[in-house]
Coordinates of C-alpha atoms in Angstrom, one line a residue:
X14 CA 0.0 0.0 0.0
X15 CA 1.3 3.4 -0.9
X16 CA 2.3 6.0 1.7
X17 CA -0.7 8.1 0.7
X18 CA -3.1 5.2 1.5
X19 CA -1.4 4.5 4.8
X20 CA -1.7 8.2 5.7
X21 CA -5.4 8.2 4.7
X22 CA -6.1 5.4 7.2
X23 CA -4.5 7.5 9.7
X24 CA -6.7 10.5 8.8
X25 CA -9.8 8.4 9.0
X26 CA -8.8 6.8 12.3
X27 CA -7.9 10.1 14.0
X28 CA -11.1 11.7 12.6
X29 CA -13.0 9.0 14.3
X30 CA -11.1 9.8 17.5
X31 CA -12.1 13.5 17.1
X32 CA -15.7 12.5 16.5
X33 CA -15.7 10.3 19.7
X34 CA -14.1 13.1 21.7
X35 CA -16.6 15.6 20.4
X36 CA -19.4 13.3 21.3
X37 CA -18.1 13.0 24.9
X38 CA -17.6 16.7 25.2
X39 CA -21.1 17.4 23.9
X40 CA -22.5 15.0 26.6
X41 CA -20.3 16.2 29.5
X42 CA -23.5 17.2 31.4
X43 CA -25.8 14.5 30.1
X44 CA -27.1 12.3 33.1
X45 CA -26.1 8.7 32.7
X46 CA -23.9 9.1 29.7
X47 CA -20.9 6.8 29.6
X48 CA -17.9 8.2 27.8
X49 CA -16.6 6.4 24.7
X50 CA -13.2 5.5 23.3
X51 CA -12.1 4.7 19.7
X52 CA -10.2 1.4 19.8
X53 CA -7.4 1.2 17.2
X54 CA -5.5 -1.7 15.6
X55 CA -2.5 -1.7 13.2
X56 CA -3.1 -3.0 9.7
X57 CA -0.4 -5.5 8.8
X58 CA 1.2 -6.0 5.3
X59 CA -1.2 -7.2 2.6
X60 CA 1.6 -9.4 1.1
X61 CA 4.3 -11.6 2.4
X62 CA 6.8 -10.0 0.1
X63 CA 9.5 -7.4 1.0
X64 CA 10.0 -5.4 4.1
X65 CA 6.5 -3.6 4.2
X66 CA 5.9 -1.8 7.5
X67 CA 2.1 -2.4 7.1
X68 CA -1.0 -0.8 5.8
X69 CA -1.8 1.7 8.3
X70 CA -4.4 1.7 11.1
X71 CA -8.2 0.9 11.5
X72 CA -10.8 1.7 14.1
X73 CA -11.9 -1.8 15.3
X74 CA -14.7 -0.5 17.6
X75 CA -16.1 2.3 19.6
X76 CA -15.8 1.2 23.2
X77 CA -18.3 2.3 26.0
X78 CA -16.3 2.8 29.1
X79 CA -18.3 0.9 31.6
X80 CA -17.9 -1.9 34.1
X81 CA -20.7 -4.4 34.6
X82 CA -19.7 -5.2 38.2
X83 CA -19.5 -1.5 39.1
X84 CA -23.0 -0.8 37.6
X85 CA -24.5 -3.8 39.4
X86 CA -23.1 -2.5 42.7
X87 CA -24.7 0.9 42.0
X88 CA -28.1 -0.9 41.4
X89 CA -27.8 -3.0 44.6
X90 CA -26.9 -0.1 46.8
X91 CA -29.8 2.0 45.1
X92 CA -32.2 -0.7 46.1
X93 CA -31.1 -0.7 49.8
X94 CA -31.0 3.2 49.9
X95 CA -34.5 3.4 48.4
X96 CA -35.8 0.8 50.9
X97 CA -34.3 2.7 53.8
X98 CA -35.4 6.1 52.6
X99 CA -39.1 5.0 52.1
X100 CA -39.1 3.2 55.5
X101 CA -37.7 6.2 57.2
X102 CA -40.2 8.6 55.6
X103 CA -43.1 6.5 56.9
X104 CA -41.5 5.9 60.3
X105 CA -40.9 9.7 60.7
X106 CA -44.5 10.4 60.0
X107 CA -45.5 7.8 62.6
X108 CA -43.1 9.3 65.1
X109 CA -44.6 12.8 64.5
X110 CA -48.1 11.5 65.2
X111 CA -47.1 9.6 68.3
X112 CA -45.3 12.7 69.8
X113 CA -48.2 15.0 69.2
X114 CA -50.0 16.2 72.4
X115 CA -53.4 15.9 70.7
X116 CA -52.9 12.1 70.1
X117 CA -51.4 11.4 73.5
X118 CA -53.5 8.7 75.2
X119 CA -51.6 8.9 78.4
X120 CA -52.3 12.6 78.7
X121 CA -56.0 11.9 78.1
X122 CA -56.1 9.3 80.8
X123 CA -54.4 11.6 83.2
X124 CA -57.0 14.2 82.5
X125 CA -59.8 11.6 83.1
X126 CA -58.3 10.4 86.4
X127 CA -57.8 13.9 87.5
X128 CA -61.6 14.6 87.0
X129 CA -62.4 11.4 88.8
X130 CA -60.2 12.5 91.8
X131 CA -61.8 15.9 91.8
X132 CA -65.2 14.3 92.0
X133 CA -64.3 12.1 94.9
X134 CA -64.5 15.2 97.2
X135 CA -68.1 15.7 96.3
X136 CA -69.4 12.7 94.3
X137 CA -72.8 13.9 94.0
X138 CA -71.7 17.2 92.3
X139 CA -73.3 17.6 88.8
X140 CA -70.6 19.9 87.5
X141 CA -67.8 17.5 88.7
X142 CA -69.7 14.6 87.2
X143 CA -70.1 16.4 83.9
X144 CA -66.4 17.1 83.9
X145 CA -65.8 13.4 84.0
X146 CA -68.1 12.8 81.0
X147 CA -66.3 15.6 79.1
X148 CA -62.9 14.2 79.8
X149 CA -64.1 10.7 78.9
X150 CA -65.4 12.1 75.6
X151 CA -62.0 13.9 74.9
X152 CA -60.2 10.6 75.6
X153 CA -62.3 8.7 73.1
X154 CA -61.5 11.4 70.5
X155 CA -57.8 10.9 71.1
X156 CA -58.3 7.2 70.4
X157 CA -60.4 8.1 67.3
X158 CA -57.9 10.6 65.7
X159 CA -54.9 8.4 66.4
X160 CA -56.6 5.4 64.9
X161 CA -57.7 7.5 61.9
X162 CA -54.2 8.7 61.5
X163 CA -52.9 5.1 61.4
X164 CA -55.7 4.2 58.9
X165 CA -54.9 7.2 56.7
X166 CA -51.2 6.2 56.5
X167 CA -52.3 2.5 55.9
X168 CA -54.4 3.7 52.9
X169 CA -51.7 6.0 51.7
X170 CA -49.2 3.1 51.6
X171 CA -51.6 1.1 49.5
X172 CA -51.7 4.1 47.1
X173 CA -48.0 4.3 47.1
X174 CA -47.8 0.6 46.3
X175 CA -50.2 1.0 43.4
X176 CA -48.1 3.9 41.9
X177 CA -44.9 1.9 42.4
X178 CA -46.4 -1.1 40.6
X179 CA -47.6 1.0 37.7
X180 CA -44.1 2.7 37.3
X181 CA -42.4 -0.8 37.6
X182 CA -44.5 -2.2 34.8
X183 CA -43.8 0.8 32.6
X184 CA -40.1 0.5 33.3
X185 CA -40.1 -3.3 32.6
X186 CA -41.7 -2.7 29.1
X187 CA -39.3 0.1 28.3
X188 CA -36.3 -2.2 29.3
X189 CA -37.6 -4.9 27.0
X190 CA -38.1 -2.4 24.1
X191 CA -34.5 -1.1 24.5
X192 CA -33.3 -4.7 24.6
X193 CA -34.9 -5.3 21.2
X194 CA -33.3 -2.2 19.7
X195 CA -29.8 -3.1 21.2
X196 CA -30.0 -6.7 19.7
X197 CA -31.0 -5.2 16.3
X198 CA -28.2 -2.6 16.2
X199 CA -25.6 -5.1 17.5
X200 CA -26.5 -7.5 14.8
X201 CA -25.7 -4.8 12.1
X202 CA -22.4 -3.9 13.8
X203 CA -23.8 -0.6 14.9
X204 CA -22.7 1.4 18.1
X205 CA -25.4 0.8 20.7
X206 CA -23.7 2.9 23.4
X207 CA -26.5 5.4 23.8
X208 CA -29.0 2.5 24.0
X209 CA -26.9 0.8 26.7
X210 CA -26.9 4.1 28.7
X211 CA -30.6 4.3 28.3
X212 CA -31.1 0.8 29.4
X213 CA -28.8 1.2 32.4
X214 CA -30.8 4.3 33.4
X215 CA -34.1 2.4 33.2
X216 CA -32.7 -0.6 35.2
X217 CA -31.4 1.9 37.8
X218 CA -34.9 3.3 38.2
X219 CA -36.3 -0.2 38.6
X220 CA -33.7 -1.0 41.2
X221 CA -35.1 1.8 43.3
X222 CA -38.5 0.0 43.4
X223 CA -37.2 -3.5 44.0
X224 CA -34.1 -5.6 44.4
X225 CA -33.0 -7.0 41.1
X226 CA -30.5 -9.3 39.5
X227 CA -29.2 -8.9 35.8
X228 CA -27.3 -11.1 33.3
X229 CA -26.1 -9.9 30.1
X230 CA -26.9 -12.3 27.1
X231 CA -24.7 -13.1 24.1
X232 CA -27.0 -11.1 21.8
X233 CA -26.5 -8.0 23.8
X234 CA -29.8 -8.1 25.6
X235 CA -30.1 -8.0 29.5
X236 CA -31.9 -10.6 31.4
X237 CA -33.5 -9.0 34.6
X238 CA -35.0 -11.0 37.4
X239 CA -36.0 -10.3 41.0
X240 CA -33.3 -11.0 43.6
X241 CA -35.4 -14.0 44.5
X242 CA -35.2 -15.3 40.9
X243 CA -38.6 -14.6 39.4
X244 CA -38.3 -13.4 35.7
X245 CA -38.9 -9.7 35.0
X246 CA -37.4 -9.2 31.5
X247 CA -36.2 -11.8 29.1
X248 CA -35.1 -10.3 25.7
X249 CA -38.0 -8.3 24.4
X250 CA -40.5 -9.9 26.8
X251 CA -41.5 -8.0 29.9
X252 CA -43.3 -9.2 33.0
X253 CA -46.2 -7.5 34.6
X254 CA -46.3 -6.9 38.5
X255 CA -49.6 -7.2 40.2
X256 CA -50.6 -6.3 43.7
X257 CA -53.4 -8.8 44.8
X258 CA -55.5 -7.2 47.6
X259 CA -55.8 -9.2 50.9
X260 CA -59.4 -10.4 51.4
X261 CA -59.2 -9.4 55.1
X262 CA -57.7 -5.9 54.4
X263 CA -57.9 -4.3 51.0
X264 CA -55.0 -2.0 51.8
X265 CA -52.6 -5.0 52.2
X266 CA -51.6 -7.0 49.1
X267 CA -49.6 -10.0 48.0
X268 CA -47.3 -9.4 45.1
X269 CA -47.1 -11.6 42.1
X270 CA -45.6 -11.6 38.6
X271 CA -47.4 -12.3 35.4
X272 CA -44.9 -13.4 32.7
X273 CA -46.2 -14.5 29.3
X274 CA -49.3 -15.9 31.0
X275 CA -47.5 -17.7 33.8
X276 CA -47.9 -16.3 37.4
X277 CA -45.2 -16.3 39.9
X278 CA -46.0 -15.4 43.6
X279 CA -43.3 -13.2 45.1
X280 CA -42.1 -14.9 48.2
X281 CA -39.9 -13.1 50.8
X282 CA -38.5 -9.6 50.7
X283 CA -39.0 -7.8 47.3
X284 CA -36.7 -5.0 48.4
X285 CA -36.6 -1.3 47.3
X286 CA -39.6 0.9 47.8
X287 CA -42.1 -1.9 47.3
X288 CA -40.4 -3.9 50.0
X289 CA -40.3 -1.0 52.4
X290 CA -44.0 -0.3 51.9
X291 CA -45.1 -3.9 52.7
X292 CA -42.6 -4.4 55.6
X293 CA -43.6 -1.1 57.2
X294 CA -47.3 -2.0 57.0
X295 CA -46.8 -5.5 58.3
X296 CA -44.0 -5.1 60.8
X297 CA -44.7 -1.6 62.2
X298 CA -48.1 -0.1 61.5
X299 CA -50.4 -3.0 61.9
X300 CA -48.9 -4.1 65.2
X301 CA -49.4 -0.5 66.5
X302 CA -53.0 -0.4 65.4
X303 CA -53.6 -3.8 67.1
X304 CA -52.0 -2.4 70.3
X305 CA -54.2 0.7 70.2
X306 CA -57.3 -1.4 69.7
X307 CA -56.3 -3.6 72.7
X308 CA -55.7 -0.5 74.9
X309 CA -59.2 0.9 73.9
X310 CA -60.9 -2.4 74.7
X311 CA -59.1 -2.8 78.0
X312 CA -59.8 0.7 79.2
X313 CA -63.4 0.7 78.0
X314 CA -64.3 -2.7 79.4
X315 CA -62.6 -1.9 82.8
X316 CA -64.6 1.3 83.2
X317 CA -67.9 -0.3 82.1
X318 CA -67.5 -3.4 84.3
X319 CA -66.7 -1.2 87.3
X320 CA -69.7 1.1 86.7
X321 CA -71.9 -2.0 86.4
X322 CA -71.3 -2.7 90.1
X323 CA -72.8 0.6 91.2
X324 CA -76.0 2.6 91.1
X325 CA -76.6 6.1 89.8
X326 CA -78.1 9.1 91.8
X327 CA -81.6 7.9 90.9
X328 CA -80.9 4.3 92.3
X329 CA -80.7 2.7 88.8
X330 CA -78.1 0.1 87.9
X331 CA -74.9 1.5 86.5
X332 CA -74.7 1.9 82.7
X333 CA -71.7 1.6 80.5
X334 CA -69.8 4.8 79.9
X335 CA -68.0 3.6 76.7
X336 CA -69.1 1.8 73.6
X337 CA -67.2 0.5 70.6
X338 CA -67.3 -1.7 67.5
X339 CA -65.3 -4.9 68.2
X340 CA -64.2 -4.9 64.6
X341 CA -62.4 -1.6 65.1
X342 CA -62.4 -0.6 68.7
X343 CA -60.0 2.4 68.8
X344 CA -61.6 4.1 65.7
X345 CA -65.2 3.5 66.9
X346 CA -64.7 4.3 70.6
X347 CA -67.3 6.7 72.0
X348 CA -69.2 7.5 75.1
X349 CA -72.8 6.6 75.7
X350 CA -75.2 9.5 75.9
X351 CA -75.2 9.6 79.8
X352 CA -76.2 12.5 81.9
X353 CA -74.3 13.5 85.1
X354 CA -76.9 11.7 87.3
X355 CA -76.4 8.5 85.4
X356 CA -72.9 7.9 86.6
X357 CA -73.0 5.0 89.1
X358 CA -70.4 6.0 91.6
X359 CA -72.1 4.2 94.6
X360 CA -72.6 0.5 95.2
X361 CA -75.8 1.2 97.3
X362 CA -77.1 4.4 95.6
X363 CA -76.3 6.6 98.5
X364 CA -75.3 10.1 97.1
X365 CA -72.4 10.5 99.5
X366 CA -71.0 7.0 99.0
X367 CA -68.2 6.9 96.4
X368 CA -66.8 3.3 96.6
X369 CA -67.4 2.7 93.0
X370 CA -65.7 6.0 92.1
X371 CA -62.8 5.0 94.2
X372 CA -62.6 1.7 92.2
X373 CA -62.6 3.7 89.0
X374 CA -59.7 5.8 90.2
X375 CA -57.9 2.6 91.1
X376 CA -58.1 1.6 87.5
X377 CA -55.1 3.9 86.7
X378 CA -52.8 1.3 88.2
X379 CA -54.6 -1.8 86.9
X380 CA -52.6 -3.8 84.4
X381 CA -53.9 -5.5 81.3
X382 CA -52.4 -8.0 78.9
X383 CA -51.3 -6.0 75.9
X384 CA -49.7 -7.8 73.0
X385 CA -46.0 -7.0 72.8
X386 CA -45.8 -5.3 76.2
X387 CA -47.0 -7.9 78.7
X388 CA -49.1 -6.9 81.7
X389 CA -49.0 -3.2 81.8
X390 CA -51.4 -0.3 82.5
X391 CA -53.0 1.4 79.5
X392 CA -51.0 4.6 80.2
X393 CA -47.7 2.7 80.4
X394 CA -48.5 0.8 77.2
X395 CA -48.9 4.0 75.3
X396 CA -45.7 5.5 76.8
X397 CA -43.9 2.3 75.7
X398 CA -45.4 2.6 72.2
X399 CA -44.0 6.2 72.0
X400 CA -40.6 5.0 73.2
X401 CA -40.5 2.1 70.8
X402 CA -41.4 4.4 67.9
X403 CA -38.5 6.8 68.8
X404 CA -36.0 4.0 69.2
X405 CA -37.1 2.4 65.9
X406 CA -37.0 5.8 64.1
X407 CA -33.4 6.3 65.3
X408 CA -32.4 2.9 64.1
X409 CA -34.0 3.4 60.7
X410 CA -32.3 6.8 60.4
X411 CA -29.0 5.2 61.0
X412 CA -29.7 2.5 58.5
X413 CA -30.7 5.0 56.0
X414 CA -27.6 7.1 56.4
X415 CA -25.4 4.0 56.0
X416 CA -27.3 2.9 52.9
X417 CA -27.0 6.4 51.4
X418 CA -23.3 6.5 52.1
X419 CA -22.8 3.1 50.4
X420 CA -24.9 4.2 47.4
X421 CA -23.0 7.5 47.1
X422 CA -19.7 5.6 47.2
X423 CA -20.9 3.2 44.5
X424 CA -22.1 6.1 42.3
X425 CA -18.8 7.9 42.8
X426 CA -16.8 4.8 41.6
X427 CA -19.1 4.5 38.5
X428 CA -18.7 8.2 37.7
X429 CA -14.9 8.1 38.1
X430 CA -14.9 5.3 35.6
X431 CA -17.6 6.3 33.1
X432 CA -18.2 10.0 33.3
X433 CA -16.6 12.6 31.0
X434 CA -13.6 14.4 32.3
X435 CA -13.4 17.7 30.5
X436 CA -9.6 18.1 31.0
X437 CA -9.0 14.5 29.7
X438 CA -11.1 15.2 26.6
X439 CA -9.3 18.5 25.9
X440 CA -6.0 16.7 25.9
X441 CA -7.5 14.0 23.6
X442 CA -8.6 16.8 21.2
X443 CA -5.0 18.0 21.0
X444 CA -3.7 14.5 20.5
X445 CA -6.1 13.6 17.7
X446 CA -5.8 17.0 16.0
X447 CA -2.0 16.7 16.1
X448 CA -2.1 13.2 14.7
X449 CA -4.6 14.2 12.0
X450 CA -2.3 17.1 11.0
X451 CA 0.7 14.8 10.9
X452 CA -1.1 12.5 8.6
X453 CA -1.9 15.4 6.4
X454 CA 1.7 16.2 6.4
X455 CA 2.6 12.6 5.3
X456 CA 0.3 13.0 2.4
X457 CA 1.7 16.4 1.5
X458 CA 5.3 14.9 1.7
X459 CA 4.1 12.0 -0.5
X460 CA 2.8 14.5 -3.1
X461 CA 6.1 16.4 -3.0
X462 CA 8.1 13.2 -3.6
X463 CA 5.8 12.3 -6.5
X464 CA 6.2 15.7 -8.1
X465 CA 10.0 15.5 -7.7
X466 CA 9.9 12.1 -9.5
X467 CA 7.8 13.4 -12.3
X468 CA 10.2 16.5 -12.6
X469 CA 13.0 14.1 -13.4
X470 CA 11.4 13.0 -16.7

């Protein structure tokens, strides 16, 4: 091959290098862009004769600078960070509710027992009796509003799950579509770098919603599964996630995957935001609602049973002060429409006798079997709930900070490897421009030599 042809291969190769560098510089601020490199190989002699140096250079490929292991680490840490962040957000909301004075059950009980103590001085006093009814009513509203707050968060979590499932299904379909385009472009020896970046970004978003595993296929497509192994994307086929409502509680759901007509139940932790939603509902919110219901039942039954042993100011048998629906005690707790005279504070109906009232006051120290807390008073049970919430919130905060740090470190490693460095690209521009000019000089020199040879004839 002539010197001119050799120089032309150099021109083409270095122009490709300039093109790649220009592409990198143009995308220096593009999120998720992975820088590219032109890969070169020397062209050997075309014949076995003589002492030929070779036939120049060729661009063998455009390399996308990325590391599969590093990318997978980023996705794994994103799943954990997203899980911790979602759990912390919900836990912080619960802690705020539990710490509010208007929701404080212990404070409501203190006010009720204070009114009972005041009435013990003059148990027949209508104003003092009315104060007891008012404080009892205020206590039921504390139970109601706290239960409604739990219920509202429970419903909101169900809505969050529905939104996350819809987004997941959209991402899965998009990943499958990009897989198809990558396979098609790779089959025609095209450069699918921008599609690979797009797919990595989509899988990254998916990893925030659930824990995933991936495996690159020989045709360039990416197989994506849940961490537990159920298929999500195979080639251009995408699964659909479904949240199947619990028959006993429509705001709880079992997750399953529908893949090409086959259903796969998701067992164990799904991870990511979806995992945090389910775990928070089952492990934190529902036990708290159960405890609150048990506290409402224990308090109401204790008061009603004690009042049933007495007589009111008119000599009638004691009537229950509280009422509730057993299906949802704390949210339905209310007082019965009693008048001041209807409170049965005396066992024999004598106006000055307050033995039943004394028994009511003694309920402040009575213990009840509350799930998770043993035999405790209702007030102590609520105080323990508040303390447990604070402790768990601190732990979740610590876990979230650690997960965020790991994710930030993984992202930093990925960016150091794949992101565009402006200084490096500026140096590359100079290198390729100088090489391009040098090859032009070779062509110019070849032309001068040719002209000199022609002048000899």
